[in-house]
Amino acid sequence: GEYFFNNGGRGNKTFKPKKNIPEGSHQYELLKHAEATLGSGNLRMAVMLPEGEDLNEWVAVNTVDFFNQINMLYGTITDFCTEESCPVMSAGPKYEYHWADGTNIKKPIKCSAPKYIDYLMTWVQDQLDDETLFPSKIGVPFKRNFMSVAKTILKRLFRVYAHIYHQHFDSVMQLQEEAHLNTSFKHFIFFVQEFNLIDRKELVPLQELIEKLTTKDR
């Protein structure tokens, strides 16, 4: 499927989710394993590295999955996230994000939330589509810097959750998507906590929510 993002009237940008993980591949089996253990309801267990598996591959499969989930979740509220409603990319009044990717845009630029999220998702998509970073073939080794790239991807994806929770939660409620959003975010947080993938200071904008979602399951 394709998700259409309405970027405040400057033409629809189509996000195709990451080349779907090929059926019958080892990564597909891993994804199926992840889905099955999620169904058990025990998220702490579900995010753990399955026995005998490669950590890089487990992080890769889950990163792709989180990208697809956030893509869909943001897709449901794009009509409410416009240049007018969100002239800056924020997560509440205290946190504002400026975009830089280190290659095309080196100096952080202040831009609207829809534009920031467009830059962010396009950048993530480019990383996921890079076969040298996210190899889809069995036995192709991961690059030495894979984990640091994955951490940057997850740190940035977190900002989309933070923006949705702070600026668009009323729309999420109207659409009755809050259970879907909470489940997705909770899975995301348990995963990054399990492997220590995002700095604590980056998570501060949603600290209270994180505490609420994770204390019940200690």
Short mmCIF file of C-alpha atoms in Angstrom, two decimals, residues 73 165 169-185 213:
data_model
loop_
_atom_site.label_atom_id
_atom_site.label_comp_id
_atom_site.label_asym_id
_atom_site.label_seq_id
_atom_site.Cartn_x
_atom_site.Cartn_y
_atom_site.Cartn_z
CA LEU A 73 0.15 6.82 12.15
CA TYR A 165 1.44 13.34 21.16
CA PHE A 169 -3.43 14.08 20.35
CA ASP A 170 -6.94 15.59 20.13
CA SER A 171 -7.08 14.59 16.44
CA VAL A 172 -5.80 11.12 17.31
CA MET A 173 -8.64 10.82 19.87
CA GLN A 174 -11.25 12.03 17.36
CA LEU A 175 -10.06 9.39 14.92
CA GLN A 176 -10.11 6.79 17.72
CA GLU A 177 -6.49 5.96 16.95
CA GLU A 178 -5.14 6.44 20.48
CA ALA A 179 -4.96 2.72 21.33
CA HIS A 180 -3.08 2.13 18.07
CA LEU A 181 -0.70 5.05 18.78
CA ASN A 182 -0.09 4.01 22.40
CA THR A 183 0.56 0.37 21.48
CA SER A 184 3.00 1.39 18.76
CA PHE A 185 4.83 3.89 20.95
CA LEU A 213 3.57 3.22 29.89
#
